[in-house]
Short mmCIF file of C-alpha atoms in Angstrom, two decimals:
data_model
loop_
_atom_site.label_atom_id
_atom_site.label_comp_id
_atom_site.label_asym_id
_atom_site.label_seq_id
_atom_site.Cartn_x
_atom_site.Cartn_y
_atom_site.Cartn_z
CA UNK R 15 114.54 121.24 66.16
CA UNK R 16 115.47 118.41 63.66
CA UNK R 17 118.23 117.82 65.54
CA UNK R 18 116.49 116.94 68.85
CA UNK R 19 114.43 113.99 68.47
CA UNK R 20 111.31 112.76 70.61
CA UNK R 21 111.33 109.41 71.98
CA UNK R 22 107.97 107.89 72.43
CA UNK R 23 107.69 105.38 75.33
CA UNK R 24 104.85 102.27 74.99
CA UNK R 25 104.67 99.55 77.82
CA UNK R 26 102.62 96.37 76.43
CA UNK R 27 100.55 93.61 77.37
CA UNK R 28 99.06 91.17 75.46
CA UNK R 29 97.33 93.79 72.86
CA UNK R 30 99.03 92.69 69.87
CA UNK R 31 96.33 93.92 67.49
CA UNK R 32 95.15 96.92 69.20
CA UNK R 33 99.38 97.90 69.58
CA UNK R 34 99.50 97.63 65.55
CA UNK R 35 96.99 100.44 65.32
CA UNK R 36 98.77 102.20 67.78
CA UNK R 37 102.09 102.09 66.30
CA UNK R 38 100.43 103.15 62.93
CA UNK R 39 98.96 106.39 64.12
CA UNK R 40 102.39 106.96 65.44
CA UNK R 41 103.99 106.02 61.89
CA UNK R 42 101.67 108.85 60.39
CA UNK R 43 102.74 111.54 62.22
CA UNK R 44 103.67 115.06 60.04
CA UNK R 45 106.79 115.23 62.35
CA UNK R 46 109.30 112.44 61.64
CA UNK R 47 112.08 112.70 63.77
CA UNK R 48 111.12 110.07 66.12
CA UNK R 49 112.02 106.65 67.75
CA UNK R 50 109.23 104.47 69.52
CA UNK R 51 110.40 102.27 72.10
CA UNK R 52 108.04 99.46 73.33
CA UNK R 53 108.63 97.53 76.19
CA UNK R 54 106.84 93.95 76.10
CA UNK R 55 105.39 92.75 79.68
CA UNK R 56 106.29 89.16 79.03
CA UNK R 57 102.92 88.68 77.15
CA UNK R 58 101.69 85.92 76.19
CA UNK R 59 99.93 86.56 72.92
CA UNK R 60 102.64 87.24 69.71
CA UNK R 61 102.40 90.56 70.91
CA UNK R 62 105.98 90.50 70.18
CA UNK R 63 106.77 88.75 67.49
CA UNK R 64 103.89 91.20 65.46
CA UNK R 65 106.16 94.62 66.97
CA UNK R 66 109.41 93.18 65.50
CA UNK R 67 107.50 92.53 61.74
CA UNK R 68 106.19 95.95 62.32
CA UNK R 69 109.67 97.16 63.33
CA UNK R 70 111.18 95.53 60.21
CA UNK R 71 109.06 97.75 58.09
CA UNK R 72 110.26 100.87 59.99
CA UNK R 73 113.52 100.87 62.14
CA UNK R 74 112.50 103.87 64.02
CA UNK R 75 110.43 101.18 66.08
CA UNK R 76 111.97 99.21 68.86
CA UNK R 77 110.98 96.34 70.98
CA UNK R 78 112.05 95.15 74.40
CA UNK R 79 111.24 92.61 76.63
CA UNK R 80 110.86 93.98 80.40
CA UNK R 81 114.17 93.04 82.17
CA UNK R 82 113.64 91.44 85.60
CA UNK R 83 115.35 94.26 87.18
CA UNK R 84 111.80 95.86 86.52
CA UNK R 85 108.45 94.92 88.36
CA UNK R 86 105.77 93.34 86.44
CA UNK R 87 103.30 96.01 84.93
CA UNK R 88 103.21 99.38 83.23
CA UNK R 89 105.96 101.27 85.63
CA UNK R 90 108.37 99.11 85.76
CA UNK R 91 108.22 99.01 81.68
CA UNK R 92 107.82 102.43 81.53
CA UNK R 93 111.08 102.73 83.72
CA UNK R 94 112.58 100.52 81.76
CA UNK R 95 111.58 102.81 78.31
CA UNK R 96 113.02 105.76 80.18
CA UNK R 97 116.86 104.02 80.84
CA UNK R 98 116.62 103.26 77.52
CA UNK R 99 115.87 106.63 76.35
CA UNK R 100 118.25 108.04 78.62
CA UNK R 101 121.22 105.92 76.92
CA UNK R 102 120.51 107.57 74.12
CA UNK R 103 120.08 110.61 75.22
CA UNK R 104 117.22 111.43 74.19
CA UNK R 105 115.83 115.20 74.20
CA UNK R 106 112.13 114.79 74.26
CA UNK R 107 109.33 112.38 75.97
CA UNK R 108 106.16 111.34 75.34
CA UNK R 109 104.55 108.60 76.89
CA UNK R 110 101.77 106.46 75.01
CA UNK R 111 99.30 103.56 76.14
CA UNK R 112 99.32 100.61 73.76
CA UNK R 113 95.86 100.89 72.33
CA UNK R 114 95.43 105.04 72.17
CA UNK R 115 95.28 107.02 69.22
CA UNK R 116 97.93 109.70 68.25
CA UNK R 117 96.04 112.82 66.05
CA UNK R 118 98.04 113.19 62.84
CA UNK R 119 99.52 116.41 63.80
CA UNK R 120 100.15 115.66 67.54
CA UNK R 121 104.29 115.68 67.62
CA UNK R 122 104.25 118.43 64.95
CA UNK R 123 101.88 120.59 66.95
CA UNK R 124 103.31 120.13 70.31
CA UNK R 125 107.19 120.15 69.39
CA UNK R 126 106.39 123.47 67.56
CA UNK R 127 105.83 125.32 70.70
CA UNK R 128 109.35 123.93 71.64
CA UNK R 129 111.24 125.66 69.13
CA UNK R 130 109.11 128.86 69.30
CA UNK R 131 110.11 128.88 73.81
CA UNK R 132 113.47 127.71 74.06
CA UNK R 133 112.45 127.86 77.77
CA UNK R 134 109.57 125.52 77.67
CA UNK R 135 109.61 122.13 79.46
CA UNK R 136 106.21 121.23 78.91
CA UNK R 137 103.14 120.69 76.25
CA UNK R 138 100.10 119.41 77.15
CA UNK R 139 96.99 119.00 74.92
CA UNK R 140 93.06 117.61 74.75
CA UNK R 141 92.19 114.07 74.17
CA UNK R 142 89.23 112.49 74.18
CA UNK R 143 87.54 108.60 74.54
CA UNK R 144 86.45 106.71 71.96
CA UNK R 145 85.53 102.88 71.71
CA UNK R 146 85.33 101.57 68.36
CA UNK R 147 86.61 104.19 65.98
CA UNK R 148 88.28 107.89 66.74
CA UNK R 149 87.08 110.89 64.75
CA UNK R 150 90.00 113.00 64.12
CA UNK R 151 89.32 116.71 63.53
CA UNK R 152 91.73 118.62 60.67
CA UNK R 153 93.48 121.61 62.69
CA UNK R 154 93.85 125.04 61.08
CA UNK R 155 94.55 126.85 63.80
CA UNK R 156 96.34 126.55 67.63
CA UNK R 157 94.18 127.54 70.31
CA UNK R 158 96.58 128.19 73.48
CA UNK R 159 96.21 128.25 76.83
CA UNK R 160 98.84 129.76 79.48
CA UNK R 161 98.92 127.97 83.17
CA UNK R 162 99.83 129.76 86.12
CA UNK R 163 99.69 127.03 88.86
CA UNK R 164 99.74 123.57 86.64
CA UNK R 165 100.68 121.72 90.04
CA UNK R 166 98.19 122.97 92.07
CA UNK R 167 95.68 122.43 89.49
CA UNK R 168 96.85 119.35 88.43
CA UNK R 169 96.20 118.42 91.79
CA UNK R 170 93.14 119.62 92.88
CA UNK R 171 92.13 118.50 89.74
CA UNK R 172 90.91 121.51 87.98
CA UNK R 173 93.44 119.98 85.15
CA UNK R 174 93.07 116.51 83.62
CA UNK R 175 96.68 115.08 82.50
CA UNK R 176 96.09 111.55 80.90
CA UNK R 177 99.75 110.14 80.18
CA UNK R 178 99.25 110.38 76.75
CA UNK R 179 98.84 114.02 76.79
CA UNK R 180 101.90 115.87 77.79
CA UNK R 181 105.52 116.46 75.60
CA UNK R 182 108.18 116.67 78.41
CA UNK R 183 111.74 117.75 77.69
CA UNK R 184 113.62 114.69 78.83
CA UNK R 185 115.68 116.62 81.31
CA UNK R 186 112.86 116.55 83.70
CA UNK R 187 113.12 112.82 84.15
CA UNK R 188 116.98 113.16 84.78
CA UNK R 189 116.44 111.98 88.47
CA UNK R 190 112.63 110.65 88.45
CA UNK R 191 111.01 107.37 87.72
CA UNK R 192 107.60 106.10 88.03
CA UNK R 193 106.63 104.32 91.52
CA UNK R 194 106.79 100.44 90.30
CA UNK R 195 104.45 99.77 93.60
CA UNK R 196 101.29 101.60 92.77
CA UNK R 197 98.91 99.31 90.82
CA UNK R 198 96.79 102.77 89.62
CA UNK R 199 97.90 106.10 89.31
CA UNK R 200 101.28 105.72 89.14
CA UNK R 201 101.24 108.64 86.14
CA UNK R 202 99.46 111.08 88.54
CA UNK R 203 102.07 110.45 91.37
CA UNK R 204 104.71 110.76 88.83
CA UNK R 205 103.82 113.85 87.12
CA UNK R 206 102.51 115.41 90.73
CA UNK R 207 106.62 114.99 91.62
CA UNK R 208 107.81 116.74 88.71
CA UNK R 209 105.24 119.27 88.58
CA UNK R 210 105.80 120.53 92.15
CA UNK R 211 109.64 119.96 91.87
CA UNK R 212 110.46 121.61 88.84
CA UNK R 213 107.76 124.45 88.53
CA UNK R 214 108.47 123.51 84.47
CA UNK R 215 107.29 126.41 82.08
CA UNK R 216 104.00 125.07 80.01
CA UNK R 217 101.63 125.52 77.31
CA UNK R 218 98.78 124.13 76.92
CA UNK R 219 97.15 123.43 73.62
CA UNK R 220 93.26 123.60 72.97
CA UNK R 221 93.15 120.65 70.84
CA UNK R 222 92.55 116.77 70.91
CA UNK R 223 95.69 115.94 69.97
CA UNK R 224 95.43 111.96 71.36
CA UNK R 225 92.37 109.72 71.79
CA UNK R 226 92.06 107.43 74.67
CA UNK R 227 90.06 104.11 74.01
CA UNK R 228 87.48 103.00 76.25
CA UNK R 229 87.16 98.99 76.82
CA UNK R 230 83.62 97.56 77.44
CA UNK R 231 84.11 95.75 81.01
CA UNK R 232 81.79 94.63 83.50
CA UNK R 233 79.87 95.85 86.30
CA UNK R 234 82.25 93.40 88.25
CA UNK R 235 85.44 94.77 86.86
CA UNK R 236 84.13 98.26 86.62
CA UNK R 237 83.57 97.74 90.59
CA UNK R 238 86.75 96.63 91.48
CA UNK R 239 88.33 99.26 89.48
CA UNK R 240 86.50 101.74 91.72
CA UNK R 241 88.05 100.24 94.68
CA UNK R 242 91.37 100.57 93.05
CA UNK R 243 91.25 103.63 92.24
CA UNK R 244 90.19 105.11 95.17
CA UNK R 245 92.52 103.26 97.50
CA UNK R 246 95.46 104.05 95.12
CA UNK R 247 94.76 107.79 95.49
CA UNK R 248 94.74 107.78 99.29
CA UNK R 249 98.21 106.12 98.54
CA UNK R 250 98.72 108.98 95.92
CA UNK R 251 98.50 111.49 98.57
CA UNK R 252 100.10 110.11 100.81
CA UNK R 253 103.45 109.90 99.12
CA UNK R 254 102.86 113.36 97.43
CA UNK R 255 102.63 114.98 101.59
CA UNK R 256 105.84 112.76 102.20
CA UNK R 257 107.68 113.97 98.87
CA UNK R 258 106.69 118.04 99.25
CA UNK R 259 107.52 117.80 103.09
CA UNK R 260 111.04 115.96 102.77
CA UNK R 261 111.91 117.85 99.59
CA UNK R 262 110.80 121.56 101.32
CA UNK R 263 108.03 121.59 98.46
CA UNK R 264 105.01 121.55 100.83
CA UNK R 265 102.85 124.97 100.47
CA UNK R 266 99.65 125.86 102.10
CA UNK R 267 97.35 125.61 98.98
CA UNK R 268 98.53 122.17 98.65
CA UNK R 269 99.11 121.17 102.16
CA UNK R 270 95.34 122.70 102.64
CA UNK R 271 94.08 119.89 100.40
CA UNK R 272 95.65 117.06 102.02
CA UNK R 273 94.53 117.71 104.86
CA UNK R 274 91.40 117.90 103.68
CA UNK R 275 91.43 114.22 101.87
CA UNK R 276 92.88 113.13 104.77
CA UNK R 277 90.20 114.06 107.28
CA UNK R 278 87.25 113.38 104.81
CA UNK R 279 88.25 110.28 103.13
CA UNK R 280 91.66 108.85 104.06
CA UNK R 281 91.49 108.76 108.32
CA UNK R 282 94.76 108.02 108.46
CA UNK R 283 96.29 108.97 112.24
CA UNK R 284 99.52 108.79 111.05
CA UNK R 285 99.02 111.41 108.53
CA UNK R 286 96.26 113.72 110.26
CA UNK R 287 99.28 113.89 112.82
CA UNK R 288 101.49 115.24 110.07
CA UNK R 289 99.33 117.67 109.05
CA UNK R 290 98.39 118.78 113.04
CA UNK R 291 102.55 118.93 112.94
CA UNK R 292 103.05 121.12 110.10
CA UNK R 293 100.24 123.10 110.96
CA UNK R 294 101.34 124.16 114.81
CA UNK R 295 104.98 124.65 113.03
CA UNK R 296 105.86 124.51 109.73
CA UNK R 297 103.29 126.39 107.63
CA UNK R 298 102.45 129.99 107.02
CA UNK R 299 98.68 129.70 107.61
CA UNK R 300 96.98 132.53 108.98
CA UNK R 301 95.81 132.59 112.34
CA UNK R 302 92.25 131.65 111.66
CA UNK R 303 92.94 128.75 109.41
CA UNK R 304 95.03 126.63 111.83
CA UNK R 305 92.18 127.74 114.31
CA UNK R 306 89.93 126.22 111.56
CA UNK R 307 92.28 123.21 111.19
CA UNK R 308 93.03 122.49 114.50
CA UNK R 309 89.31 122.22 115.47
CA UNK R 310 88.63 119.98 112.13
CA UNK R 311 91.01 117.41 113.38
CA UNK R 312 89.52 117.67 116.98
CA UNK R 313 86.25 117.34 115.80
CA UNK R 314 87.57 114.19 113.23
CA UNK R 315 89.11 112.49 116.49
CA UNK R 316 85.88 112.60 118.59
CA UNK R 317 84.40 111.53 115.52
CA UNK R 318 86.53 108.49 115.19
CA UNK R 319 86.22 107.46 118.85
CA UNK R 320 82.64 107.61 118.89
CA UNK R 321 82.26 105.64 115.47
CA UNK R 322 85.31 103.18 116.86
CA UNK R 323 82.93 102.72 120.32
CA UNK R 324 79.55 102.14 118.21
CA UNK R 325 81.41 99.39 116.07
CA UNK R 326 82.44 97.39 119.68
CA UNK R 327 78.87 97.39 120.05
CA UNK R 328 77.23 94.17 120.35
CA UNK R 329 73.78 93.80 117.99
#
């Protein structure tokens, strides 16, 4: 495994003091063979001009500017982070945030499992939030976890995968790049792809390897975010029915849950007629669950008339 070396991918914004103490939880990990690329978002602090004094100190560190071949904001520097790491062919992944926290032991402890499975693709671990300072528990021991279905349950969300988390082998990004038009999410959609296109053999480890900072925002922001968020996932699933259907990746546990989000929260025609369409001909459901279905999205269309009438209503 010394041999293979892990390239860890930061996009930046304006965080130059909260990137210096994420670049030095990176510079005391146990495993060393390691470069960190960071792509700069154009920012406007001295973001940059901090990374390259910190980079002169260690040359495994390397900073960018985002090229304009990129969109503004995390993706596109994140895509750019992944050409780069691609040019030098690089063996291993992992994605950071610019003001998380890497445990001492996270590389070590997630690499390991490589060279024990020369079949593995994926590690995933804990994290948790912190806001001011991140207590980092010694590990004696590896607590693993085997995952049958990590698609369908990172899905459904039975399985939390912050971007921090996961150690890919690079090979899985051969062909895929984040979505540069999502504004939130764009991880989720990403790894959703993968996971569903690959089927990669995983482990997950037990253990907060990573530690995800929480920012004190207000009730306005945190508000807005909500919105966000919640239209970005309608987004999310939209592109993850198009992706399984065009790519022959669409099965009935997660075609069942689409259709679900799109009946109770998305009420999008155009995709409630998908799912009536793969329903009456492409799927494998039993008889009584396209009955079930089938009178769901009758009873979702009388639903939408009447509410659609009630609204021409004049008060």
């Amino acid at each position: 495994m010394k041999n293979e070396k892990i390239y860890i991918l930061i996009p930046t914004y304006n965080r130059a003091q909260l990137l210096l103490e994420t670049l030095e939880s990176v510079r005391n990990q146990t495993y060393s063979f390691w470069e960190c690329i960071i792509v700069d978002d154009h920012s406007s602090d001295d973001t940059v001009e901090q990374v390259r004094k910190y980079s002169e100190r260690d040359k495994r560190f390397s900073c960018f500017l985002r090229a304009e071949d990129y969109c503004k904001g995390p993706s596109g520097s994140r895509n750019m982070a992944l050409d780069i790491a691609k040019e030098r062919k690089a063996q291993f992944i992992q994605f950071f945030d610019d003001d998380d926290l890497m445990h001492p032991k996270k590389l070590e402890l997630q690499v390991t499992l490589f060279v024990k499975d020369t079949d593995l693709e994926l590690s995933i671990c804990r994290y948790e939030r912190f806001s001011s300072s991140a207590k980092m528990v010694p590990i004696d021991h590896i607590e693993l976890i085997n995952t049958i279905s990590l698609a369908e349950d990172f899905l459904f969300t039975r399985l939390r995968l912050n971007v921090g988390g996961p150690l890919f082998r690079a090979k899985l990004f051969e062909d895929e790049r984040f979505d540069e038009s999502l504004q939130y999410g764009e991880e989720k959609e990403l790894f959703l792809r993968i996971l569903f296109r690959y089927r990669p053999k995983s482990l997950v480890l037990n253990q907060t390897l990573f530690y995800y900072r929480a920012h004190e925002v207000s009730l306005t922001r945190i508000m807005n975010s909500r919105i966000l968020k919640r239209g970005s996932e309608i987004v999310i699933h939209q592109k993850i029915w198009d992706y399984l259907a065009e790519n022959d990746l669409l099965n009935n546990q997660a075609a069942g849950f689409l259709i679900r989000q799109f009946l109770l929260e998305n009420h999008s025609k155009e995709y409630i007629n998908k799912a009536n369409r793969y329903i009456s001909k492409e799927s494998n459901f039993s008889f009584f669950s396209k009955l079930r279905f089938r009178v769901l999205i009758g009873f979702h269309e009388i639903y939408s008339r009447i509410i659609y009438k009630l609204l021409l209503i004049k008060i």
